[in-house]
């Protein structure tokens, strides 16, 4: 079954092109076999940045969606680190994280944008 993750965009969605933001919230990814307790890694469309360079490392909340230099989203899970200087395009709703943590490699994943409460 497809894993649907509701995501609030931000805090660094402006580091990505409008096209990348549209791709992130409309295309299907797959859970990578490289996923673990740190993060659900994805395979799929690459997200193009609007800005170059890196950020200072920041603490992030559970569910933050970091985009490392390869352009593929990583959802931070239980043992997540700081961002390591990579921008965070959004944050997955807490209610969706247990399913993300249990998703098997190859599972289709979609990120659905929702508004902040």
Tab-separated table of C-alpha atoms in Angstrom:
chain	number	residue	atom	x	y	z
A	1	UNK	CA	0.000	0.000	0.000
A	2	UNK	CA	1.068	3.586	-0.615
A	3	UNK	CA	2.394	5.573	2.353
A	4	UNK	CA	0.854	9.051	2.468
A	5	UNK	CA	2.734	11.561	4.602
A	6	UNK	CA	1.069	14.885	5.377
A	7	UNK	CA	3.702	17.620	5.396
A	8	UNK	CA	3.737	21.273	6.422
A	9	UNK	CA	6.145	23.138	4.138
A	10	UNK	CA	8.985	25.066	5.776
A	11	UNK	CA	11.171	26.240	7.324
A	12	UNK	CA	13.504	26.247	4.285
A	13	UNK	CA	11.204	25.550	1.323
A	14	UNK	CA	12.479	28.798	-0.236
A	15	UNK	CA	15.829	27.024	-0.798
A	16	UNK	CA	14.087	25.013	-3.541
A	17	UNK	CA	12.765	26.056	-6.939
A	18	UNK	CA	8.988	26.341	-7.380
A	19	UNK	CA	9.209	23.317	-9.676
A	20	UNK	CA	11.009	21.307	-6.962
A	21	UNK	CA	8.317	22.237	-4.441
A	22	UNK	CA	5.651	21.059	-6.900
A	23	UNK	CA	7.536	17.812	-7.587
A	24	UNK	CA	7.932	17.164	-3.847
A	25	UNK	CA	4.182	17.398	-3.252
A	26	UNK	CA	2.912	15.722	-6.431
A	27	UNK	CA	5.271	12.882	-7.398
A	28	UNK	CA	5.698	9.450	-5.885
A	29	UNK	CA	8.889	8.381	-4.130
A	30	UNK	CA	9.859	4.940	-2.836
A	31	UNK	CA	11.317	3.973	0.523
A	32	UNK	CA	15.037	3.267	0.100
A	33	UNK	CA	16.697	0.191	1.557
A	34	UNK	CA	19.150	2.636	3.209
A	35	UNK	CA	16.392	3.750	5.644
A	36	UNK	CA	16.916	3.188	9.375
A	37	UNK	CA	16.002	4.639	12.809
A	38	UNK	CA	17.675	7.906	11.827
A	39	UNK	CA	15.623	8.540	8.732
A	40	UNK	CA	13.321	7.256	6.047
A	41	UNK	CA	15.398	7.751	2.913
A	42	UNK	CA	13.688	7.999	-0.441
A	43	UNK	CA	14.377	7.108	-4.054
A	44	UNK	CA	12.728	9.166	-6.749
A	45	UNK	CA	12.704	12.630	-8.274
A	46	UNK	CA	15.580	14.925	-7.350
A	47	UNK	CA	14.630	18.282	-5.804
A	48	UNK	CA	16.466	21.178	-7.416
A	49	UNK	CA	17.693	23.961	-5.176
A	50	UNK	CA	17.086	27.633	-5.819
A	51	UNK	CA	20.082	28.527	-3.603
A	52	UNK	CA	23.572	27.094	-3.457
A	53	UNK	CA	25.730	26.612	-0.396
A	54	UNK	CA	24.902	25.170	2.979
A	55	UNK	CA	23.274	26.353	6.187
A	56	UNK	CA	24.693	26.331	9.678
A	57	UNK	CA	23.743	23.049	11.321
A	58	UNK	CA	20.367	23.362	13.086
A	59	UNK	CA	18.469	21.230	15.546
A	60	UNK	CA	15.362	19.742	13.962
A	61	UNK	CA	12.136	18.229	15.156
A	62	UNK	CA	11.038	14.642	14.633
A	63	UNK	CA	9.502	14.416	11.149
A	64	UNK	CA	11.631	17.136	9.540
A	65	UNK	CA	12.246	16.420	5.834
A	66	UNK	CA	15.869	17.197	5.056
A	67	UNK	CA	17.159	17.314	1.488
A	68	UNK	CA	20.868	16.418	1.264
A	69	UNK	CA	23.021	17.233	-1.790
A	70	UNK	CA	21.685	14.232	-3.765
A	71	UNK	CA	18.293	16.022	-3.853
A	72	UNK	CA	16.245	13.141	-2.397
A	73	UNK	CA	14.137	13.779	0.730
A	74	UNK	CA	14.962	12.127	4.067
A	75	UNK	CA	12.319	12.087	6.838
A	76	UNK	CA	13.966	12.343	10.275
A	77	UNK	CA	12.845	9.558	12.605
A	78	UNK	CA	13.557	8.500	16.217
A	79	UNK	CA	17.349	8.874	16.271
A	80	UNK	CA	17.621	11.916	14.021
A	81	UNK	CA	20.640	14.229	14.170
A	82	UNK	CA	20.899	17.947	13.481
A	83	UNK	CA	20.508	18.977	9.831
A	84	UNK	CA	24.211	18.952	9.018
A	85	UNK	CA	23.739	22.122	6.993
A	86	UNK	CA	21.156	20.734	4.555
A	87	UNK	CA	17.832	22.557	4.092
A	88	UNK	CA	14.559	21.210	5.467
A	89	UNK	CA	11.717	21.525	2.954
A	90	UNK	CA	8.950	20.543	5.369
A	91	UNK	CA	7.846	18.634	8.460
A	92	UNK	CA	5.703	15.482	8.426
A	93	UNK	CA	2.735	15.464	10.799
A	94	UNK	CA	3.428	13.477	13.992
A	95	UNK	CA	0.426	11.196	13.414
A	96	UNK	CA	2.008	9.903	10.180
A	97	UNK	CA	5.427	9.076	11.647
A	98	UNK	CA	4.681	5.594	13.092
A	99	UNK	CA	3.744	4.351	9.603
A	100	UNK	CA	6.856	6.006	8.135
A	101	UNK	CA	9.063	4.279	10.700
A	102	UNK	CA	7.637	0.879	9.746
A	103	UNK	CA	7.598	1.303	5.953
A	104	UNK	CA	9.389	-1.453	4.068
A	105	UNK	CA	11.918	-0.747	1.300
A	106	UNK	CA	10.160	-0.203	-2.016
A	107	UNK	CA	6.950	1.160	-0.466
A	108	UNK	CA	5.555	4.041	-2.554
A	109	UNK	CA	5.544	7.362	-0.643
A	110	UNK	CA	3.682	10.590	-1.379
A	111	UNK	CA	4.077	13.889	0.471
A	112	UNK	CA	0.762	15.756	0.712
A	113	UNK	CA	0.944	19.448	1.680
A	114	UNK	CA	-1.219	20.616	4.587
A	115	UNK	CA	-1.550	23.957	6.362
A	116	UNK	CA	-0.162	24.752	9.775
A	117	UNK	CA	-2.758	24.510	12.498
